[in-house]
Amino acid sequence: MDPATERRYVLTLSCPDTTGIVARISAFLAADGGWITEAGYHSDPQTGWFFTRQVVRAASLPYDVAELRRRFAAIADELGGATWTVTDTGVPKRVVLLVSREAHCLHDLLGRVATGELPVRLAAVVGNHDDLGDIVRAHGVPFHHVPFPTGDPAGKAAAFQRVADVVDAGNPDAVVLARFMQILPPELCLRWAGRVLNIHHSFLPSFVGARPYHQAYARGVKLIGATCHYVTPDLDAGPIVEQDVIRVDHGDTAADMVRRGRDIERLVLARGLRWHVEDRVLVHGNKTVVFH
Amino acid sequence: MDPATERRYVLTLSCPDTTGIVARISAFLAADGGWITEAGYHSDPQTGWFFTRQVVRAASLPYDVAELRRRFAAIADELGGATWTVTDTGVPKRVVLLVSREAHCLHDLLGRVATGELPVRLAAVVGNHDDLGDIVRAHGVPFHHVPFPTGDPAGKAAAFQRVADVVDAGNPDAVVLARFMQILPPELCLRWAGRVLNIHHSFLPSFVGARPYHQAYARGVKLIGATCHYVTPDLDAGPIVEQDVIRVDHGDTAADMVRRGRDIERLVLARGLRWHVEDRVLVHGNKTVVFH
Amino acid sequence: MDPATERRYVLTLSCPDTTGIVARISAFLAADGGWITEAGYHSDPQTGWFFTRQVVRAASLPYDVAELRRRFAAIADELGGATWTVTDTGVPKRVVLLVSREAHCLHDLLGRVATGELPVRLAAVVGNHDDLGDIVRAHGVPFHHVPFPTGDPAGKAAAFQRVADVVDAGNPDAVVLARFMQILPPELCLRWAGRVLNIHHSFLPSFVGARPYHQAYARGVKLIGATCHYVTPDLDAGPIVEQDVIRVDHGDTAADMVRRGRDIERLVLARGLRWHVEDRVLVHGNKTVVFH
Amino acid sequence: MDPATERRYVLTLSCPDTTGIVARISAFLAADGGWITEAGYHSDPQTGWFFTRQVVRAASLPYDVAELRRRFAAIADELGGATWTVTDTGVPKRVVLLVSREAHCLHDLLGRVATGELPVRLAAVVGNHDDLGDIVRAHGVPFHHVPFPTGDPAGKAAAFQRVADVVDAGNPDAVVLARFMQILPPELCLRWAGRVLNIHHSFLPSFVGARPYHQAYARGVKLIGATCHYVTPDLDAGPIVEQDVIRVDHGDTAADMVRRGRDIERLVLARGLRWHVEDRVLVHGNKTVVFH
């Protein structure tokens, strides 16, 4: 069997650090012959917190994922204050995309899903304009057009209610703001906490808010960037998952930066989403541990 | 008018270097009020060759592109041994893509054309399998399926003849081997010399030929790369237009490298093609001058 | 003669943009046989300003640098509102370094000067501690120890007066704050305007002020950076010359970032200083044009 | 106590992979209260080999490093075919540098050792020219001048014997060819196997052998690189520890590449050496596992 596509279970756990956690978990897995193919550990000396992610071949264990969850829950209980997950790579993660008119991240993600490079099922795409409906449907993905009125708070709230209905109906593991251009209301940030990824077109914390490339142009920076982060009620201030930059120079206008920045937005969002759906990202406070 | 989309003329010229070429060209353009928006110059001390690329606002000149060509031809004649081009950004460049089953570069280019990010017209896509026909047609681009028989030289020659017919009918400014997986016969390399771009999935000159990621894995390199180059009869040895790399480590299998390398293949090919259709690439011998 | 070390004249000019400037300058140089080895041009569509840098082989002109300056001044006068310089690579640029206890940038610059890689003469190093005196003197460079009292404004002002005396005695083309850790008084910023380079250990405009790596650690960024900029009375807000970043992850403590950031501080400062002394940097408003 | 400088023990082990190794090692360390601050694991699916590196606070164990070695040896014996090391960060690693006339890597390493950034003791520097003796001695490090005759095999063999005597007297954990420019004889490669690091000024496997920048210039590559690798009798073909690249363009002559490449040589060698002396590099066949 191809090791890349073989069914695996992914365990993540974070808890207060103490001696012997690794021994406890690895003994548990070894006891029943669990074959670990990837293992990441991190001890944060500042917060005194411990994080791990383990990947086990499903076929190496004599029980199913439900039984693994039961047994791992008992371990986590012993550790005290632990947060943990157990997922099954045989069950594709579900993703809902929210888009507006800027299509580059959408095209990129559709392509990655079509080629099998990004192992997710696109449950739905919601757009506040209908420009991108055709290409979404051509990829066999349902598209929902939810217009957002301007200068009409009640209408906007109703629109967000419709978005929420579509999202919740899709039961997604990730909601992706793929250049959505609308600020998610605090209640949705909280309802979907830890599941909403945004791509911001600057190297945060520089250039929060609107028109970051124009801000970058005005400041005369020599690199521009993009940031994939979890959305929280605090604008552009949630836990950062991934960032990257590209070089610009004096010859680049703000419009050039907009165009050239798309390359880095695409990449940073695709990486951040991949890591999220592979359960590589553990959030602690306003920071992330990302096990590569 | 938006300066980014305003009609411009692009002049390129290469010739033996001597004193006064810049003065000659810039005086010529200034004489009739030509407003230069971009100008690149390069003198190669080793070969004694001079290269330039100039971009002029079309509206700043009192004559049309045909007249500009006539007048610039006269300048070039005076310089002796010059190669030159004058193109008009109002006339979109035409591109034909050759693909096989690997779809990531195709999806990426289709997305860039759809968003207007890559200013070209896709005249046709030719595939030696028909897997990618639907998505190509969904983008409104004609798809031609030309099967390539294995172990049948005559059948292969006939298939290449059909490819050549489609390409030539499209009258393209660029033919792009977007992971085409077939080696172009020497006569087509020569017929389309300077117009065929390939994306090779290694940092050339390392790992020429088949399965470069597997070669890279076996050697234990810490970065993998991709190279966009002009195709010549000498396999993977033509003039390099663009290269880039990404970091890998001991945890990456050859299959991981194949997957991760796609990000850099997409980017390097998209950059190389953009520069080619913007007339930024001047070939001299087996090397390129790329005016950014 | 080695073309890399052959004597050359470097001309820079910035002025309001209009048609024919390139023609005017290149005709001027061509008229007397000036052999241009490098030429950079930039038109800024937003400000309507034009910038150029030209490098000419000294031996190709029939007159000396003083005469070149006289003639070029006449051209600049015609252009109206121009700022210009003419320098001679046969006269090494003079540099004064201001340091504190952090030695990594100092070691790096001393090494680059010792190998001839950075073509400058170190006129003096001033330190507000004497820790680094021995290594500076081992490189044959005068070291001046100027202690800075804490909590004593008058003492501090006196110390800055002594620093200013050393700097002015060195008549430098560049004053480099190589992790100097003291904020230059506004009057010195103004007196040496356009000649003082600082290395700030963050990717500005993020993390202005003190302890930027600790700020970066607290925010959870995935890349840390360094910025070389001209010093103005507005703290860490002067025109940016160069920036770069390196990747960090959750395993990096603030102390790791301090250590790892040194690699990028060294590089960014060395590049910024090289470009400054090669007259590649033209300042306009609060931004720079850097001709590579 | 500063966690960065607190005494720690570093354990590395590689052996045939099987279920339960992590459990075995972590249980062993936990049994006596060992506090793990860093842990890296790698299973190579292709070779079926397992690799780990563990860092333990010395103060957390009730016995000394000698006892830790005895006990860990017993574990390793049980695992069968294991290679392992236990080192003590309280005992600085010893390094001998071999240099010629190219000084940039030497200056860089001297600076890093002087600032405490690179935690090693420089036991000696050997130069086949005496140009660099003064700066080495200014750093308080013994310098040995061993001239290498040209065209005299017996004289060269004698010179290498003198080099070997100095190296062996220094009892180094690492021998660094810091642009030494002489090819180490096979018997020394073998005698010091796994301890000799070279910096090659290309992105291997491209441009093996002499004048790699000139080879790169001739091929027209768009990035140049450097490679830090273990030296084996097969020239420039040993296990790669680290590589990196920088962008060049058509304006860079071979001499520019030589100059600009120094930045990447310095960095790549410094990183490779750091990782080696921190016991982060495990060699298996002709490849390395590097635990970051």
mmCIF file with all atom_site columns, N, CA and C in Angstrom, chain B residues 209-244:
data_model
loop_
_atom_site.group_PDB
_atom_site.id
_atom_site.type_symbol
_atom_site.label_atom_id
_atom_site.label_alt_id
_atom_site.label_comp_id
_atom_site.label_asym_id
_atom_site.label_entity_id
_atom_site.label_seq_id
_atom_site.pdbx_PDB_ins_code
_atom_site.Cartn_x
_atom_site.Cartn_y
_atom_site.Cartn_z
_atom_site.occupancy
_atom_site.B_iso_or_equiv
_atom_site.pdbx_formal_charge
_atom_site.auth_seq_id
_atom_site.auth_comp_id
_atom_site.auth_asym_id
_atom_site.auth_atom_id
_atom_site.pdbx_PDB_model_num
ATOM 1   N N  . GLY B 1 209 ? 16.760 15.333 -16.917 1.00 0.00 ? 209 GLY B N  1
ATOM 2   C CA . GLY B 1 209 ? 16.096 14.114 -17.360 1.00 0.00 ? 209 GLY B CA 1
ATOM 3   C C  . GLY B 1 209 ? 14.967 13.659 -16.466 1.00 0.00 ? 209 GLY B C  1
ATOM 4   N N  . ALA B 1 210 ? 14.787 12.332 -16.375 1.00 0.00 ? 210 ALA B N  1
ATOM 5   C CA . ALA B 1 210 ? 13.585 11.771 -15.752 1.00 0.00 ? 210 ALA B CA 1
ATOM 6   C C  . ALA B 1 210 ? 13.674 11.753 -14.232 1.00 0.00 ? 210 ALA B C  1
ATOM 7   N N  . ARG B 1 211 ? 12.511 11.865 -13.586 1.00 0.00 ? 211 ARG B N  1
ATOM 8   C CA . ARG B 1 211 ? 12.361 11.702 -12.160 1.00 0.00 ? 211 ARG B CA 1
ATOM 9   C C  . ARG B 1 211 ? 13.355 12.521 -11.332 1.00 0.00 ? 211 ARG B C  1
ATOM 10  N N  . PRO B 1 212 ? 13.407 13.826 -11.588 1.00 0.00 ? 212 PRO B N  1
ATOM 11  C CA . PRO B 1 212 ? 14.400 14.651 -10.870 1.00 0.00 ? 212 PRO B CA 1
ATOM 12  C C  . PRO B 1 212 ? 14.182 14.682 -9.359  1.00 0.00 ? 212 PRO B C  1
ATOM 13  N N  . TYR B 1 213 ? 12.929 14.616 -8.899  1.00 0.00 ? 213 TYR B N  1
ATOM 14  C CA . TYR B 1 213 ? 12.730 14.630 -7.443  1.00 0.00 ? 213 TYR B CA 1
ATOM 15  C C  . TYR B 1 213 ? 13.305 13.360 -6.810  1.00 0.00 ? 213 TYR B C  1
ATOM 16  N N  . HIS B 1 214 ? 13.192 12.265 -7.524  1.00 0.00 ? 214 HIS B N  1
ATOM 17  C CA . HIS B 1 214 ? 13.755 11.036 -6.983  1.00 0.00 ? 214 HIS B CA 1
ATOM 18  C C  . HIS B 1 214 ? 15.283 11.106 -6.973  1.00 0.00 ? 214 HIS B C  1
ATOM 19  N N  . GLN B 1 215 ? 15.840 11.736 -8.001  1.00 0.00 ? 215 GLN B N  1
ATOM 20  C CA . GLN B 1 215 ? 17.289 11.972 -7.982  1.00 0.00 ? 215 GLN B CA 1
ATOM 21  C C  . GLN B 1 215 ? 17.682 12.869 -6.804  1.00 0.00 ? 215 GLN B C  1
ATOM 22  N N  . ALA B 1 216 ? 16.884 13.899 -6.568  1.00 0.00 ? 216 ALA B N  1
ATOM 23  C CA . ALA B 1 216 ? 17.181 14.838 -5.476  1.00 0.00 ? 216 ALA B CA 1
ATOM 24  C C  . ALA B 1 216 ? 17.087 14.134 -4.121  1.00 0.00 ? 216 ALA B C  1
ATOM 25  N N  . TYR B 1 217 ? 16.071 13.287 -4.005  1.00 0.00 ? 217 TYR B N  1
ATOM 26  C CA . TYR B 1 217 ? 15.897 12.537 -2.759  1.00 0.00 ? 217 TYR B CA 1
ATOM 27  C C  . TYR B 1 217 ? 17.106 11.636 -2.518  1.00 0.00 ? 217 TYR B C  1
ATOM 28  N N  . ALA B 1 218 ? 17.538 10.958 -3.582  1.00 0.00 ? 218 ALA B N  1
ATOM 29  C CA . ALA B 1 218 ? 18.657 10.028 -3.435  1.00 0.00 ? 218 ALA B CA 1
ATOM 30  C C  . ALA B 1 218 ? 19.942 10.769 -3.039  1.00 0.00 ? 218 ALA B C  1
ATOM 31  N N  . ARG B 1 219 ? 20.118 11.980 -3.537  1.00 0.00 ? 219 ARG B N  1
ATOM 32  C CA . ARG B 1 219 ? 21.353 12.722 -3.236  1.00 0.00 ? 219 ARG B CA 1
ATOM 33  C C  . ARG B 1 219 ? 21.287 13.388 -1.858  1.00 0.00 ? 219 ARG B C  1
ATOM 34  N N  . GLY B 1 220 ? 20.080 13.542 -1.322  1.00 0.00 ? 220 GLY B N  1
ATOM 35  C CA . GLY B 1 220 ? 19.983 14.142 0.013   1.00 0.00 ? 220 GLY B CA 1
ATOM 36  C C  . GLY B 1 220 ? 20.160 15.641 0.021   1.00 0.00 ? 220 GLY B C  1
ATOM 37  N N  . VAL B 1 221 ? 19.695 16.336 -1.015  1.00 0.00 ? 221 VAL B N  1
ATOM 38  C CA . VAL B 1 221 ? 19.808 17.794 -1.043  1.00 0.00 ? 221 VAL B CA 1
ATOM 39  C C  . VAL B 1 221 ? 18.837 18.414 -0.035  1.00 0.00 ? 221 VAL B C  1
ATOM 40  N N  . LYS B 1 222 ? 19.111 19.650 0.355   1.00 0.00 ? 222 LYS B N  1
ATOM 41  C CA . LYS B 1 222 ? 18.306 20.318 1.369   1.00 0.00 ? 222 LYS B CA 1
ATOM 42  C C  . LYS B 1 222 ? 17.366 21.374 0.774   1.00 0.00 ? 222 LYS B C  1
ATOM 43  N N  . LEU B 1 223 ? 17.451 21.558 -0.528  1.00 0.00 ? 223 LEU B N  1
ATOM 44  C CA . LEU B 1 223 ? 16.534 22.442 -1.249  1.00 0.00 ? 223 LEU B CA 1
ATOM 45  C C  . LEU B 1 223 ? 16.170 21.735 -2.544  1.00 0.00 ? 223 LEU B C  1
ATOM 46  N N  . ILE B 1 224 ? 14.931 21.867 -2.976  1.00 0.00 ? 224 ILE B N  1
ATOM 47  C CA . ILE B 1 224 ? 14.578 21.388 -4.312  1.00 0.00 ? 224 ILE B CA 1
ATOM 48  C C  . ILE B 1 224 ? 14.116 22.584 -5.130  1.00 0.00 ? 224 ILE B C  1
ATOM 49  N N  . GLY B 1 225 ? 14.182 22.464 -6.447  1.00 0.00 ? 225 GLY B N  1
ATOM 50  C CA . GLY B 1 225 ? 13.904 23.627 -7.265  1.00 0.00 ? 225 GLY B CA 1
ATOM 51  C C  . GLY B 1 225 ? 13.171 23.292 -8.537  1.00 0.00 ? 225 GLY B C  1
ATOM 52  N N  . ALA B 1 226 ? 12.912 24.351 -9.283  1.00 0.00 ? 226 ALA B N  1
ATOM 53  C CA . ALA B 1 226 ? 12.298 24.226 -10.600 1.00 0.00 ? 226 ALA B CA 1
ATOM 54  C C  . ALA B 1 226 ? 12.934 25.267 -11.504 1.00 0.00 ? 226 ALA B C  1
ATOM 55  N N  . THR B 1 227 ? 12.933 24.959 -12.798 1.00 0.00 ? 227 THR B N  1
ATOM 56  C CA . THR B 1 227 ? 13.605 25.801 -13.781 1.00 0.00 ? 227 THR B CA 1
ATOM 57  C C  . THR B 1 227 ? 12.701 25.990 -14.986 1.00 0.00 ? 227 THR B C  1
ATOM 58  N N  . CYS B 1 228 ? 12.482 27.236 -15.376 1.00 0.00 ? 228 CYS B N  1
ATOM 59  C CA . CYS B 1 228 ? 11.790 27.540 -16.626 1.00 0.00 ? 228 CYS B CA 1
ATOM 60  C C  . CYS B 1 228 ? 12.847 27.927 -17.657 1.00 0.00 ? 228 CYS B C  1
ATOM 61  N N  . HIS B 1 229 ? 12.846 27.210 -18.767 1.00 0.00 ? 229 HIS B N  1
ATOM 62  C CA . HIS B 1 229 ? 13.894 27.460 -19.767 1.00 0.00 ? 229 HIS B CA 1
ATOM 63  C C  . HIS B 1 229 ? 13.327 27.332 -21.166 1.00 0.00 ? 229 HIS B C  1
ATOM 64  N N  . TYR B 1 230 ? 14.015 27.950 -22.116 1.00 0.00 ? 230 TYR B N  1
ATOM 65  C CA . TYR B 1 230 ? 13.657 27.764 -23.511 1.00 0.00 ? 230 TYR B CA 1
ATOM 66  C C  . TYR B 1 230 ? 14.101 26.373 -23.941 1.00 0.00 ? 230 TYR B C  1
ATOM 67  N N  . VAL B 1 231 ? 13.272 25.750 -24.751 1.00 0.00 ? 231 VAL B N  1
ATOM 68  C CA . VAL B 1 231 ? 13.555 24.398 -25.210 1.00 0.00 ? 231 VAL B CA 1
ATOM 69  C C  . VAL B 1 231 ? 14.442 24.459 -26.442 1.00 0.00 ? 231 VAL B C  1
ATOM 70  N N  . THR B 1 232 ? 15.495 23.661 -26.396 1.00 0.00 ? 232 THR B N  1
ATOM 71  C CA . THR B 1 232 ? 16.390 23.505 -27.535 1.00 0.00 ? 232 THR B CA 1
ATOM 72  C C  . THR B 1 232 ? 16.532 21.997 -27.772 1.00 0.00 ? 232 THR B C  1
ATOM 73  N N  . PRO B 1 233 ? 17.144 21.604 -28.861 1.00 0.00 ? 233 PRO B N  1
ATOM 74  C CA . PRO B 1 233 ? 17.265 20.160 -29.102 1.00 0.00 ? 233 PRO B CA 1
ATOM 75  C C  . PRO B 1 233 ? 18.083 19.447 -28.028 1.00 0.00 ? 233 PRO B C  1
ATOM 76  N N  . ASP B 1 234 ? 18.847 20.185 -27.250 1.00 0.00 ? 234 ASP B N  1
ATOM 77  C CA . ASP B 1 234 ? 19.688 19.582 -26.216 1.00 0.00 ? 234 ASP B CA 1
ATOM 78  C C  . ASP B 1 234 ? 18.857 19.515 -24.922 1.00 0.00 ? 234 ASP B C  1
ATOM 79  N N  . LEU B 1 235 ? 18.499 18.308 -24.471 1.00 0.00 ? 235 LEU B N  1
ATOM 80  C CA . LEU B 1 235 ? 17.523 18.105 -23.383 1.00 0.00 ? 235 LEU B CA 1
ATOM 81  C C  . LEU B 1 235 ? 17.863 18.869 -22.094 1.00 0.00 ? 235 LEU B C  1
ATOM 82  N N  . ASP B 1 236 ? 16.938 19.690 -21.635 1.00 0.00 ? 236 ASP B N  1
ATOM 83  C CA . ASP B 1 236 ? 17.053 20.416 -20.369 1.00 0.00 ? 236 ASP B CA 1
ATOM 84  C C  . ASP B 1 236 ? 18.294 21.309 -20.313 1.00 0.00 ? 236 ASP B C  1
ATOM 85  N N  . ALA B 1 237 ? 18.791 21.705 -21.476 1.00 0.00 ? 237 ALA B N  1
ATOM 86  C CA . ALA B 1 237 ? 20.026 22.477 -21.500 1.00 0.00 ? 237 ALA B CA 1
ATOM 87  C C  . ALA B 1 237 ? 19.856 23.838 -22.160 1.00 0.00 ? 237 ALA B C  1
ATOM 88  N N  . GLY B 1 238 ? 18.621 24.234 -22.449 1.00 0.00 ? 238 GLY B N  1
ATOM 89  C CA . GLY B 1 238 ? 18.392 25.518 -23.114 1.00 0.00 ? 238 GLY B CA 1
ATOM 90  C C  . GLY B 1 238 ? 18.571 26.696 -22.164 1.00 0.00 ? 238 GLY B C  1
ATOM 91  N N  . PRO B 1 239 ? 18.471 27.922 -22.701 1.00 0.00 ? 239 PRO B N  1
ATOM 92  C CA . PRO B 1 239 ? 18.658 29.142 -21.906 1.00 0.00 ? 239 PRO B CA 1
ATOM 93  C C  . PRO B 1 239 ? 17.652 29.219 -20.754 1.00 0.00 ? 239 PRO B C  1
ATOM 94  N N  . ILE B 1 240 ? 18.150 29.481 -19.559 1.00 0.00 ? 240 ILE B N  1
ATOM 95  C CA . ILE B 1 240 ? 17.322 29.520 -18.354 1.00 0.00 ? 240 ILE B CA 1
ATOM 96  C C  . ILE B 1 240 ? 16.675 30.891 -18.223 1.00 0.00 ? 240 ILE B C  1
ATOM 97  N N  . VAL B 1 241 ? 15.358 30.913 -18.001 1.00 0.00 ? 241 VAL B N  1
ATOM 98  C CA . VAL B 1 241 ? 14.622 32.158 -17.822 1.00 0.00 ? 241 VAL B CA 1
ATOM 99  C C  . VAL B 1 241 ? 14.435 32.458 -16.335 1.00 0.00 ? 241 VAL B C  1
ATOM 100 N N  . GLU B 1 242 ? 14.087 31.433 -15.561 1.00 0.00 ? 242 GLU B N  1
ATOM 101 C CA . GLU B 1 242 ? 13.811 31.652 -14.145 1.00 0.00 ? 242 GLU B CA 1
ATOM 102 C C  . GLU B 1 242 ? 13.978 30.345 -13.382 1.00 0.00 ? 242 GLU B C  1
ATOM 103 N N  . GLN B 1 243 ? 14.412 30.460 -12.132 1.00 0.00 ? 243 GLN B N  1
ATOM 104 C CA . GLN B 1 243 ? 14.567 29.320 -11.238 1.00 0.00 ? 243 GLN B CA 1
ATOM 105 C C  . GLN B 1 243 ? 14.181 29.740 -9.839  1.00 0.00 ? 243 GLN B C  1
ATOM 106 N N  . ASP B 1 244 ? 13.754 28.797 -9.056  1.00 0.00 ? 244 ASP B N  1
ATOM 107 C CA . ASP B 1 244 ? 13.554 29.069 -7.638  1.00 0.00 ? 244 ASP B CA 1
ATOM 108 C C  . ASP B 1 244 ? 13.607 27.747 -6.888  1.00 0.00 ? 244 ASP B C  1
#
